[in-house]
């Protein structure tokens, strides 16, 4: 039997009368890198906000690493790492001070060794005593990954992780994601509106359109169905529905 | 409990790094120092005038020498406590606002709340950090006050004086915590942090300046320059008898004043430090008897403000977009 | 410039937060006459009682009170609430564009920056004028009701002159707020800077020149600078800068015909304060207008 890192049943969210996420049934197997594709406003961030317990669903249920996101929200939180889009830090604090704070919040009592380990893993040493305010976008994104994996969470959520990065930054981030998955066995749930992102990094793909999951399959199966990049691209535009 | 102490530690680090906070607390300490210097110089001016007068009397052959103005060192702190009452409260509002607004503006709220922390850890830890901060600041200001009274005012402070200062310092801490907690609660509650700041400043204006000012205005004795009863040449005993006829007006005025946490702070601090003549050089039992009601009231206000702040800091409120 | 001024009025009207302070100001002006009346009634009652008890032979000190005596508390509300309201409006005005990062969009239009800034001050000035006009009408009506007859021409003119003086002072504080919003990076500090400046002007400077304690400076009557000793020497520096005390001096001269202090010199001090700050706003370099405002 496959174990699921993420499992949702009819998970729904409304903002007032506006439906942001139609009943979502999704299973992401442990050890996968799942990419959720969709245009801006399709419901990707709402999905991640629900699964990271930042939003309370208006309907349905979901478990993350075996913990119900409503009944056992704290249990779920202890198993996840999260990198929001456009992540911000305490600019007046140094890299080490920022990470120490988040590590302690994640229940790591003596965090310095762990911080060194994580920064080593991300090839991001030598900046410990620099203030985060002076960091470039690419460096900040690496701090973002670092804070998210300090406590070695089994499930990591990334919301538009490459947004605003230069090609070098994008490449570094992709490498980190793949290595995390391969070396630490972390299940990764990644939101993106970039097709290339998914085909290069993910093992399975979901496409969300106007709050509804319209496609979900493994990367291999998806590529079998759409063998050329062109075919996949037109399928993405058809399924994701270019509203514009 | 652990995450509470993490937030408290982080809050202290933030405040230590915040240059504005340093400028503010330094200026508060300087204002207190200035008011002691002013009071001390004022006393010297009075003494000089007295000496001149006595010399003139002696020269004219008079043998009746009026009593010299008496110096009660702690009374020189009146201006200092008034600065804590007015400007200290303003800074406390800013500290309380800043602690929540910083996280909401930066967008670090998501990073924090996606972690496994308790319901009140965030706000509780922040308030604990602010509590330690104010304890240090009030401690420093009381030390500045004590040293300036001794050095500038050339007065020696007794152990009893130090104890009185300690009580007044503790009340200052309770008072400043009230304002920080209220501002933090409002900042968590309101959608726009900047609206919360203006609301908190409006509240500050009303409670710290307007209510006491209305209370003063409603004091009949303040209506005529030099005092109504003095203008009518009326003795103190008769004044009390006359005012007894207007007890409803007087109690309404008093009730209005004691709704203001600032007025409570002022009354308690002034009584214990002996700034108010009625309590000067009096024993603690006497002062406590008169002040216990006010002390319980100000404690209740601060506890309520803290509870408000904790209750207002729900995940939903904290995560709302600052639109 | 007109476009900017009109935009300023519209944007200020939409932003509800500073309106709280506007509401407090107008509300307190409305209530102050009532409080004055209530207290005066009580004082007259006390006088009646004292007379009946045969304790005094002095005349009623309230008999000769001019009707505008009831407006004297307004003076202190201008100093306490009005100035802070104006500063908050000014800060919000300057920060509005920076927060929305629309300053760059505005600055790429063919409009000289000085015209933009002047337009902003005109808009704020118009807004303050409306608020002061409303509060003056309220004062006029309530004083007429309390005294039982419509305020005469002389009284009305004095009230109008007081309104003008108030406008002058508040425009200065609005400019102070705009400067805070333009020059200080973080929003909290931008709002705080004019508040702290206000505290220094209203409390610290007068205390240095007069030995008056902070709370006693909440009295509508200006404190008298000391004529000898150290305070006298210090007062040479602090008195010209104690703008709120000058405002009180000029106000008592206008409202109650009081001859204390030097009302004309005080008026000049208030006018100079406002002129300097408004000019400082208008000559601000364009680089100050953009740049996103942080917390």
Short mmCIF file of N, CA, C and O in Angstrom, two decimals, chain B residues 18 20 24 31 34-35 37-38 41-42 45 78-79 82-83 85-87 90-91 94 97-98 101-102 105-106 192 194-195 197-199 201-202 204-206 209-210 213-214 216-220 223-224 228-229 231-234 238 242-243 245-246 249 266, chain C residues 15 17-18 20-21 24 28 35 38-39 42-43 45-47 49-50 53 55-56 58-59 61-62 69 72-73 76-77 80-81 84 88 92 99 186-189 191-192 195-196 198-199 203-204 207-208 211 213-216 218 220 226 228 230-231 294-295:
data_model
loop_
_atom_site.label_atom_id
_atom_site.label_comp_id
_atom_site.label_asym_id
_atom_site.label_seq_id
_atom_site.Cartn_x
_atom_site.Cartn_y
_atom_site.Cartn_z
N UNK B 18 16.80 48.09 17.28
CA UNK B 18 15.99 49.17 16.74
C UNK B 18 16.53 50.53 17.22
O UNK B 18 16.41 50.88 18.38
N UNK B 20 15.50 53.49 16.60
CA UNK B 20 14.45 54.42 17.02
C UNK B 20 14.17 54.24 18.51
O UNK B 20 14.00 55.21 19.26
N UNK B 24 14.33 56.97 21.43
CA UNK B 24 13.16 57.29 22.25
C UNK B 24 13.45 57.15 23.74
O UNK B 24 13.15 58.04 24.53
N UNK B 31 14.64 63.74 29.21
CA UNK B 31 13.55 64.61 29.65
C UNK B 31 13.40 64.54 31.18
O UNK B 31 13.20 65.56 31.84
N UNK B 34 16.26 66.46 32.63
CA UNK B 34 16.03 67.90 32.47
C UNK B 34 15.07 68.40 33.55
O UNK B 34 15.29 69.43 34.17
N UNK B 35 14.00 67.61 33.78
CA UNK B 35 13.01 68.11 34.73
C UNK B 35 13.58 68.15 36.14
O UNK B 35 13.21 69.03 36.93
N UNK B 37 16.79 68.76 36.77
CA UNK B 37 17.68 69.93 36.74
C UNK B 37 16.85 71.21 36.90
O UNK B 37 17.17 72.09 37.71
N UNK B 38 15.74 71.26 36.14
CA UNK B 38 14.88 72.45 36.21
C UNK B 38 14.34 72.64 37.63
O UNK B 38 14.39 73.74 38.18
N UNK B 41 17.15 73.80 39.93
CA UNK B 41 17.50 75.21 39.71
C UNK B 41 16.40 76.12 40.23
O UNK B 41 16.65 77.17 40.80
N UNK B 42 15.17 75.66 40.03
CA UNK B 42 14.02 76.43 40.50
C UNK B 42 14.10 76.60 42.01
O UNK B 42 13.86 77.67 42.56
N UNK B 45 16.70 79.06 42.90
CA UNK B 45 16.20 80.42 42.67
C UNK B 45 15.34 80.87 43.85
O UNK B 45 15.46 81.99 44.35
N UNK B 78 8.73 65.31 40.20
CA UNK B 78 7.37 65.50 39.68
C UNK B 78 7.34 65.57 38.15
O UNK B 78 6.59 64.85 37.50
N UNK B 79 8.18 66.44 37.59
CA UNK B 79 8.23 66.58 36.13
C UNK B 79 8.58 65.26 35.46
O UNK B 79 8.04 64.89 34.42
N UNK B 82 5.70 63.06 35.32
CA UNK B 82 4.74 63.58 34.34
C UNK B 82 5.20 63.23 32.92
O UNK B 82 4.38 62.96 32.06
N UNK B 83 6.51 63.22 32.70
CA UNK B 83 7.01 62.81 31.39
C UNK B 83 6.72 61.34 31.13
O UNK B 83 6.37 60.95 30.01
N UNK B 85 4.26 59.78 32.38
CA UNK B 85 2.81 59.73 32.18
C UNK B 85 2.42 60.10 30.75
O UNK B 85 1.59 59.43 30.12
N UNK B 86 3.06 61.13 30.21
CA UNK B 86 2.65 61.62 28.88
C UNK B 86 3.49 60.98 27.77
O UNK B 86 2.97 60.27 26.90
N UNK B 87 4.80 61.20 27.81
CA UNK B 87 5.64 60.76 26.69
C UNK B 87 5.96 59.27 26.79
O UNK B 87 6.01 58.57 25.80
N UNK B 90 3.25 57.42 25.29
CA UNK B 90 3.31 57.53 23.83
C UNK B 90 4.31 56.52 23.27
O UNK B 90 4.03 55.80 22.30
N UNK B 91 5.47 56.41 23.89
CA UNK B 91 6.48 55.46 23.43
C UNK B 91 6.00 54.03 23.63
O UNK B 91 6.28 53.15 22.80
N UNK B 94 3.95 53.04 20.83
CA UNK B 94 4.76 52.74 19.64
C UNK B 94 5.43 51.36 19.76
O UNK B 94 5.46 50.60 18.80
N UNK B 97 2.69 48.71 19.25
CA UNK B 97 2.30 48.69 17.83
C UNK B 97 3.38 48.00 17.00
O UNK B 97 3.10 47.11 16.21
N UNK B 98 4.62 48.41 17.22
CA UNK B 98 5.73 47.93 16.41
C UNK B 98 5.90 46.43 16.49
O UNK B 98 6.19 45.77 15.49
N UNK B 101 3.15 45.01 14.23
CA UNK B 101 3.17 45.56 12.86
C UNK B 101 4.39 45.09 12.09
O UNK B 101 4.30 44.80 10.90
N UNK B 102 5.54 45.01 12.77
CA UNK B 102 6.75 44.57 12.10
C UNK B 102 6.54 43.22 11.42
O UNK B 102 6.90 43.03 10.27
N UNK B 105 3.92 43.57 8.47
CA UNK B 105 4.43 44.26 7.30
C UNK B 105 5.45 43.43 6.56
O UNK B 105 5.52 43.40 5.36
N UNK B 106 6.31 42.76 7.32
CA UNK B 106 7.39 42.00 6.71
C UNK B 106 6.89 40.76 6.00
O UNK B 106 7.56 40.21 5.17
N UNK B 192 -5.68 47.23 8.88
CA UNK B 192 -4.51 48.04 8.52
C UNK B 192 -3.73 48.38 9.78
O UNK B 192 -4.24 49.08 10.65
N UNK B 194 -1.54 50.61 10.16
CA UNK B 194 -1.40 52.06 10.38
C UNK B 194 -2.67 52.65 10.98
O UNK B 194 -2.61 53.60 11.76
N UNK B 195 -3.84 52.07 10.65
CA UNK B 195 -5.07 52.55 11.30
C UNK B 195 -5.02 52.23 12.78
O UNK B 195 -5.49 53.02 13.61
N UNK B 197 -2.41 52.12 14.61
CA UNK B 197 -1.52 53.07 15.28
C UNK B 197 -2.25 54.39 15.54
O UNK B 197 -2.19 54.94 16.64
N UNK B 198 -2.97 54.84 14.53
CA UNK B 198 -3.68 56.12 14.72
C UNK B 198 -4.76 55.97 15.78
O UNK B 198 -4.96 56.85 16.62
N UNK B 199 -5.45 54.83 15.78
CA UNK B 199 -6.48 54.59 16.81
C UNK B 199 -5.83 54.58 18.19
O UNK B 199 -6.35 55.19 19.14
N UNK B 201 -3.08 56.01 19.05
CA UNK B 201 -2.65 57.37 19.39
C UNK B 201 -3.84 58.23 19.79
O UNK B 201 -3.74 59.07 20.69
N UNK B 202 -4.98 58.01 19.13
CA UNK B 202 -6.20 58.73 19.50
C UNK B 202 -6.59 58.41 20.94
O UNK B 202 -6.94 59.28 21.73
N UNK B 204 -4.59 57.32 23.25
CA UNK B 204 -3.57 57.94 24.11
C UNK B 204 -3.91 59.40 24.38
O UNK B 204 -3.90 59.87 25.51
N UNK B 205 -4.24 60.10 23.28
CA UNK B 205 -4.58 61.52 23.38
C UNK B 205 -5.74 61.71 24.35
O UNK B 205 -5.72 62.59 25.21
N UNK B 206 -6.74 60.84 24.19
CA UNK B 206 -7.97 60.99 24.98
C UNK B 206 -7.70 60.70 26.45
O UNK B 206 -8.08 61.46 27.33
N UNK B 209 -4.28 62.96 27.83
CA UNK B 209 -4.34 64.42 27.82
C UNK B 209 -5.75 64.98 28.04
O UNK B 209 -5.95 65.87 28.85
N UNK B 210 -6.72 64.42 27.30
CA UNK B 210 -8.03 65.07 27.32
C UNK B 210 -8.78 64.85 28.63
O UNK B 210 -9.24 65.80 29.26
N UNK B 213 -7.41 66.72 31.43
CA UNK B 213 -7.59 68.15 31.20
C UNK B 213 -9.04 68.55 31.51
O UNK B 213 -9.28 69.59 32.11
N UNK B 214 -9.99 67.70 31.11
CA UNK B 214 -11.40 68.00 31.43
C UNK B 214 -11.57 68.02 32.95
O UNK B 214 -12.22 68.89 33.51
N UNK B 216 -9.40 68.75 35.19
CA UNK B 216 -8.82 69.99 35.71
C UNK B 216 -9.74 71.17 35.45
O UNK B 216 -9.94 72.02 36.30
N UNK B 217 -10.28 71.21 34.23
CA UNK B 217 -11.17 72.31 33.87
C UNK B 217 -12.39 72.34 34.76
O UNK B 217 -12.89 73.40 35.12
N UNK B 218 -12.87 71.12 35.11
CA UNK B 218 -14.09 71.07 35.91
C UNK B 218 -13.83 71.39 37.39
O UNK B 218 -14.78 71.45 38.18
N UNK B 219 -12.56 71.55 37.74
CA UNK B 219 -12.26 71.90 39.12
C UNK B 219 -12.60 73.38 39.32
O UNK B 219 -11.96 74.24 38.73
N UNK B 220 -13.63 73.67 40.14
CA UNK B 220 -14.05 75.07 40.27
C UNK B 220 -12.90 75.98 40.69
O UNK B 220 -12.81 77.12 40.25
N UNK B 223 -10.93 77.80 38.03
CA UNK B 223 -11.61 78.67 37.09
C UNK B 223 -11.19 80.12 37.19
O UNK B 223 -11.42 80.91 36.29
N UNK B 224 -10.60 80.48 38.30
CA UNK B 224 -10.20 81.87 38.48
C UNK B 224 -8.69 81.86 38.72
O UNK B 224 -8.20 81.03 39.50
N UNK B 228 -10.27 80.06 42.94
CA UNK B 228 -11.55 80.69 43.26
C UNK B 228 -11.63 81.06 44.74
O UNK B 228 -12.01 82.17 45.11
N UNK B 229 -11.27 80.11 45.61
CA UNK B 229 -11.47 80.33 47.04
C UNK B 229 -10.53 81.39 47.58
O UNK B 229 -10.87 82.13 48.49
N UNK B 231 -9.59 83.93 45.74
CA UNK B 231 -10.17 85.18 45.24
C UNK B 231 -11.31 85.63 46.15
O UNK B 231 -11.54 86.83 46.33
N UNK B 232 -12.04 84.66 46.70
CA UNK B 232 -13.17 85.01 47.56
C UNK B 232 -12.75 85.12 49.01
O UNK B 232 -13.59 85.32 49.89
N UNK B 233 -11.42 84.96 49.27
CA UNK B 233 -10.87 85.05 50.62
C UNK B 233 -11.56 84.09 51.59
O UNK B 233 -12.11 84.49 52.62
N UNK B 234 -11.57 82.82 51.21
CA UNK B 234 -12.26 81.82 52.04
C UNK B 234 -11.26 80.84 52.63
O UNK B 234 -10.33 80.40 51.95
N UNK B 238 -13.79 76.32 55.59
CA UNK B 238 -15.06 76.75 54.98
C UNK B 238 -15.18 76.21 53.56
O UNK B 238 -16.28 75.85 53.12
N UNK B 242 -18.33 74.30 52.04
CA UNK B 242 -19.07 74.78 50.87
C UNK B 242 -19.13 73.70 49.80
O UNK B 242 -20.19 73.42 49.23
N UNK B 243 -17.97 73.07 49.58
CA UNK B 243 -17.91 72.06 48.51
C UNK B 243 -18.80 70.86 48.81
O UNK B 243 -19.21 70.15 47.89
N UNK B 245 -21.72 70.89 49.56
CA UNK B 245 -23.01 71.10 48.89
C UNK B 245 -22.97 70.68 47.42
O UNK B 245 -23.99 70.57 46.79
N UNK B 246 -21.76 70.54 46.90
CA UNK B 246 -21.63 70.24 45.46
C UNK B 246 -20.98 68.87 45.26
O UNK B 246 -20.22 68.66 44.33
N UNK B 249 -21.30 66.98 41.81
CA UNK B 249 -20.40 67.52 40.78
C UNK B 249 -18.97 67.03 41.03
O UNK B 249 -18.29 66.56 40.12
N UNK B 266 -0.71 58.69 37.93
CA UNK B 266 -0.22 59.94 38.52
C UNK B 266 -0.51 59.99 40.02
O UNK B 266 0.35 60.31 40.83
N UNK C 15 -9.32 58.14 3.47
CA UNK C 15 -8.52 57.46 4.48
C UNK C 15 -9.15 57.70 5.85
O UNK C 15 -9.12 58.80 6.37
N UNK C 17 -8.50 56.53 8.89
CA UNK C 17 -7.77 56.55 10.16
C UNK C 17 -7.57 57.96 10.72
O UNK C 17 -7.95 58.22 11.86
N UNK C 18 -7.00 58.92 9.95
CA UNK C 18 -6.80 60.24 10.54
C UNK C 18 -8.12 60.94 10.84
O UNK C 18 -8.16 61.88 11.64
N UNK C 20 -10.37 59.88 12.57
CA UNK C 20 -10.64 59.69 13.98
C UNK C 20 -10.17 60.91 14.76
O UNK C 20 -10.89 61.44 15.62
N UNK C 21 -8.96 61.39 14.41
CA UNK C 21 -8.42 62.56 15.10
C UNK C 21 -9.22 63.81 14.74
O UNK C 21 -9.47 64.66 15.59
N UNK C 24 -12.27 63.65 16.77
CA UNK C 24 -11.98 63.97 18.18
C UNK C 24 -11.84 65.47 18.37
O UNK C 24 -12.33 66.04 19.33
N UNK C 28 -14.37 67.53 20.58
CA UNK C 28 -13.93 68.17 21.82
C UNK C 28 -14.22 69.65 21.81
O UNK C 28 -14.55 70.23 22.85
N UNK C 35 -18.63 71.97 28.75
CA UNK C 35 -17.91 71.76 30.01
C UNK C 35 -17.68 73.11 30.70
O UNK C 35 -17.86 73.25 31.91
N UNK C 38 -20.95 74.16 32.24
CA UNK C 38 -21.28 73.36 33.42
C UNK C 38 -20.46 73.83 34.61
O UNK C 38 -20.97 74.02 35.71
N UNK C 39 -19.17 74.05 34.36
CA UNK C 39 -18.28 74.46 35.44
C UNK C 39 -18.64 75.86 35.92
O UNK C 39 -18.70 76.13 37.12
N UNK C 42 -21.59 75.73 38.06
CA UNK C 42 -21.23 75.23 39.39
C UNK C 42 -20.52 76.31 40.19
O UNK C 42 -20.82 76.52 41.38
N UNK C 43 -19.61 77.03 39.54
CA UNK C 43 -18.89 78.08 40.25
C UNK C 43 -19.86 79.16 40.73
O UNK C 43 -19.78 79.62 41.87
N UNK C 45 -22.93 78.67 41.42
CA UNK C 45 -23.64 78.04 42.53
C UNK C 45 -22.82 78.13 43.81
O UNK C 45 -23.35 78.46 44.88
N UNK C 46 -21.53 77.84 43.67
CA UNK C 46 -20.64 77.91 44.85
C UNK C 46 -20.62 79.33 45.39
O UNK C 46 -20.73 79.57 46.59
N UNK C 47 -20.52 80.30 44.45
CA UNK C 47 -20.49 81.69 44.88
C UNK C 47 -21.77 82.04 45.64
O UNK C 47 -21.74 82.66 46.72
N UNK C 49 -23.71 80.05 47.28
CA UNK C 49 -23.66 79.37 48.57
C UNK C 49 -22.78 80.15 49.56
O UNK C 49 -23.16 80.39 50.70
N UNK C 50 -21.61 80.55 49.05
CA UNK C 50 -20.65 81.28 49.89
C UNK C 50 -21.26 82.60 50.36
O UNK C 50 -21.15 82.99 51.52
N UNK C 53 -23.94 81.93 52.94
CA UNK C 53 -23.35 81.59 54.23
C UNK C 53 -22.64 82.79 54.86
O UNK C 53 -22.10 82.69 55.96
N UNK C 55 -19.87 84.18 53.92
CA UNK C 55 -18.43 83.94 54.03
C UNK C 55 -17.62 84.92 53.21
O UNK C 55 -16.39 84.97 53.33
N UNK C 56 -18.25 85.63 52.29
CA UNK C 56 -17.47 86.56 51.47
C UNK C 56 -18.23 87.84 51.20
O UNK C 56 -19.47 87.86 51.26
N UNK C 58 -16.71 89.60 48.59
CA UNK C 58 -16.11 89.86 47.27
C UNK C 58 -17.19 89.76 46.18
O UNK C 58 -18.16 89.04 46.34
N UNK C 59 -16.98 90.49 45.08
CA UNK C 59 -17.92 90.34 43.96
C UNK C 59 -17.73 88.99 43.27
O UNK C 59 -16.68 88.38 43.40
N UNK C 61 -16.55 86.60 40.84
CA UNK C 61 -15.45 86.74 39.87
C UNK C 61 -15.88 86.41 38.45
O UNK C 61 -15.13 86.67 37.51
N UNK C 62 -17.03 85.83 38.28
CA UNK C 62 -17.45 85.43 36.94
C UNK C 62 -18.35 86.44 36.24
O UNK C 62 -18.74 86.25 35.11
N UNK C 69 -14.77 83.70 26.71
CA UNK C 69 -14.11 82.93 27.76
C UNK C 69 -14.42 81.44 27.56
O UNK C 69 -13.60 80.58 27.83
N UNK C 72 -12.04 79.34 25.56
CA UNK C 72 -10.62 79.25 25.94
C UNK C 72 -10.12 77.80 25.96
O UNK C 72 -8.96 77.55 25.68
N UNK C 73 -11.01 76.86 26.28
CA UNK C 73 -10.55 75.47 26.28
C UNK C 73 -10.23 74.99 24.87
O UNK C 73 -9.44 74.07 24.69
N UNK C 76 -6.59 74.94 24.09
CA UNK C 76 -5.79 73.80 24.52
C UNK C 76 -6.08 72.58 23.65
O UNK C 76 -5.21 71.76 23.39
N UNK C 77 -7.31 72.49 23.14
CA UNK C 77 -7.61 71.36 22.25
C UNK C 77 -6.89 71.51 20.91
O UNK C 77 -6.54 70.53 20.29
N UNK C 80 -3.40 70.37 21.81
CA UNK C 80 -3.30 68.93 22.10
C UNK C 80 -3.72 68.05 20.94
O UNK C 80 -3.04 67.12 20.58
N UNK C 81 -4.91 68.32 20.40
CA UNK C 81 -5.46 67.41 19.38
C UNK C 81 -5.21 67.93 17.99
O UNK C 81 -4.79 67.20 17.09
N UNK C 84 -1.69 67.44 16.50
CA UNK C 84 -1.38 66.04 16.21
C UNK C 84 -2.22 65.54 15.04
O UNK C 84 -1.76 64.76 14.22
N UNK C 88 -0.66 64.07 11.69
CA UNK C 88 -1.03 62.73 11.20
C UNK C 88 -1.52 62.82 9.75
O UNK C 88 -1.17 61.98 8.91
N UNK C 92 0.37 60.92 6.64
CA UNK C 92 -0.39 60.00 5.79
C UNK C 92 -0.32 60.44 4.33
O UNK C 92 -0.21 59.63 3.43
N UNK C 99 3.73 54.30 0.04
CA UNK C 99 3.24 52.97 0.39
C UNK C 99 2.69 52.26 -0.83
O UNK C 99 2.87 51.08 -1.02
N UNK C 186 10.79 54.55 7.75
CA UNK C 186 9.76 53.64 8.23
C UNK C 186 8.50 54.38 8.64
O UNK C 186 8.58 55.48 9.19
N UNK C 187 7.36 53.77 8.40
CA UNK C 187 6.10 54.45 8.66
C UNK C 187 5.95 54.84 10.13
O UNK C 187 5.58 55.95 10.45
N UNK C 188 6.24 53.89 11.01
CA UNK C 188 6.09 54.18 12.44
C UNK C 188 6.96 55.38 12.82
O UNK C 188 6.49 56.31 13.48
N UNK C 189 8.21 55.36 12.40
CA UNK C 189 9.11 56.45 12.75
C UNK C 189 8.66 57.75 12.10
O UNK C 189 8.78 58.81 12.70
N UNK C 191 5.65 58.70 11.55
CA UNK C 191 4.54 59.25 12.32
C UNK C 191 5.04 59.73 13.68
O UNK C 191 4.57 60.72 14.23
N UNK C 192 6.02 59.02 14.17
CA UNK C 192 6.53 59.32 15.50
C UNK C 192 7.34 60.62 15.51
O UNK C 192 7.27 61.38 16.47
N UNK C 195 5.38 63.62 16.15
CA UNK C 195 4.80 63.54 17.50
C UNK C 195 5.86 63.91 18.55
O UNK C 195 5.56 64.62 19.51
N UNK C 196 7.07 63.41 18.34
CA UNK C 196 8.13 63.72 19.30
C UNK C 196 8.49 65.21 19.21
O UNK C 196 8.67 65.88 20.24
N UNK C 198 6.51 67.54 18.40
CA UNK C 198 5.41 68.21 19.09
C UNK C 198 5.64 68.20 20.59
O UNK C 198 5.46 69.21 21.28
N UNK C 199 6.00 67.02 21.12
CA UNK C 199 6.21 66.90 22.57
C UNK C 199 7.32 67.85 23.02
O UNK C 199 7.21 68.49 24.08
N UNK C 203 6.15 70.72 25.44
CA UNK C 203 6.48 70.47 26.85
C UNK C 203 7.92 70.83 27.23
O UNK C 203 8.15 71.56 28.19
N UNK C 204 8.87 70.27 26.47
CA UNK C 204 10.27 70.37 26.93
C UNK C 204 10.78 71.81 26.83
O UNK C 204 11.33 72.35 27.80
N UNK C 207 9.27 74.15 29.35
CA UNK C 207 9.73 73.82 30.70
C UNK C 207 11.12 74.42 30.95
O UNK C 207 11.41 74.93 32.03
N UNK C 208 11.95 74.37 29.92
CA UNK C 208 13.31 74.89 30.07
C UNK C 208 13.31 76.40 30.28
O UNK C 208 14.17 76.93 30.96
N UNK C 211 10.40 76.85 33.81
CA UNK C 211 10.37 75.95 34.97
C UNK C 211 8.97 75.41 35.21
O UNK C 211 8.68 74.88 36.28
N UNK C 213 6.00 72.75 34.95
CA UNK C 213 6.01 71.30 34.81
C UNK C 213 5.16 70.89 33.61
O UNK C 213 4.24 71.61 33.22
N UNK C 214 5.44 69.70 33.02
CA UNK C 214 4.75 69.30 31.79
C UNK C 214 3.23 69.40 31.87
O UNK C 214 2.60 69.98 30.99
N UNK C 215 2.63 68.87 32.95
CA UNK C 215 1.17 68.84 32.99
C UNK C 215 0.59 70.25 33.07
O UNK C 215 -0.46 70.54 32.49
N UNK C 216 1.31 71.17 33.76
CA UNK C 216 0.76 72.52 33.88
C UNK C 216 0.77 73.23 32.53
O UNK C 216 0.10 74.24 32.35
N UNK C 218 -0.58 72.12 30.04
CA UNK C 218 -1.86 71.82 29.38
C UNK C 218 -2.89 72.87 29.73
O UNK C 218 -4.07 72.73 29.46
N UNK C 220 -4.63 76.51 29.22
CA UNK C 220 -4.74 77.37 28.04
C UNK C 220 -3.97 78.69 28.15
O UNK C 220 -3.80 79.38 27.15
N UNK C 226 10.73 83.12 32.93
CA UNK C 226 11.31 83.71 34.13
C UNK C 226 12.19 84.89 33.75
O UNK C 226 12.78 84.93 32.67
N UNK C 228 14.72 86.15 35.64
CA UNK C 228 16.09 86.18 36.18
C UNK C 228 16.61 84.77 36.30
O UNK C 228 15.88 83.81 36.13
N UNK C 230 19.05 81.33 35.78
CA UNK C 230 19.43 80.47 34.66
C UNK C 230 18.31 80.38 33.63
O UNK C 230 18.53 80.39 32.42
N UNK C 231 17.06 80.28 34.14
CA UNK C 231 15.93 80.10 33.22
C UNK C 231 15.81 81.27 32.27
O UNK C 231 15.45 81.11 31.12
N UNK C 294 8.66 51.24 4.58
CA UNK C 294 8.59 50.00 5.35
C UNK C 294 7.76 50.21 6.60
O UNK C 294 7.05 51.21 6.72
N UNK C 295 7.90 49.28 7.52
CA UNK C 295 7.09 49.34 8.76
C UNK C 295 7.58 50.46 9.65
O UNK C 295 8.68 50.89 9.57
#
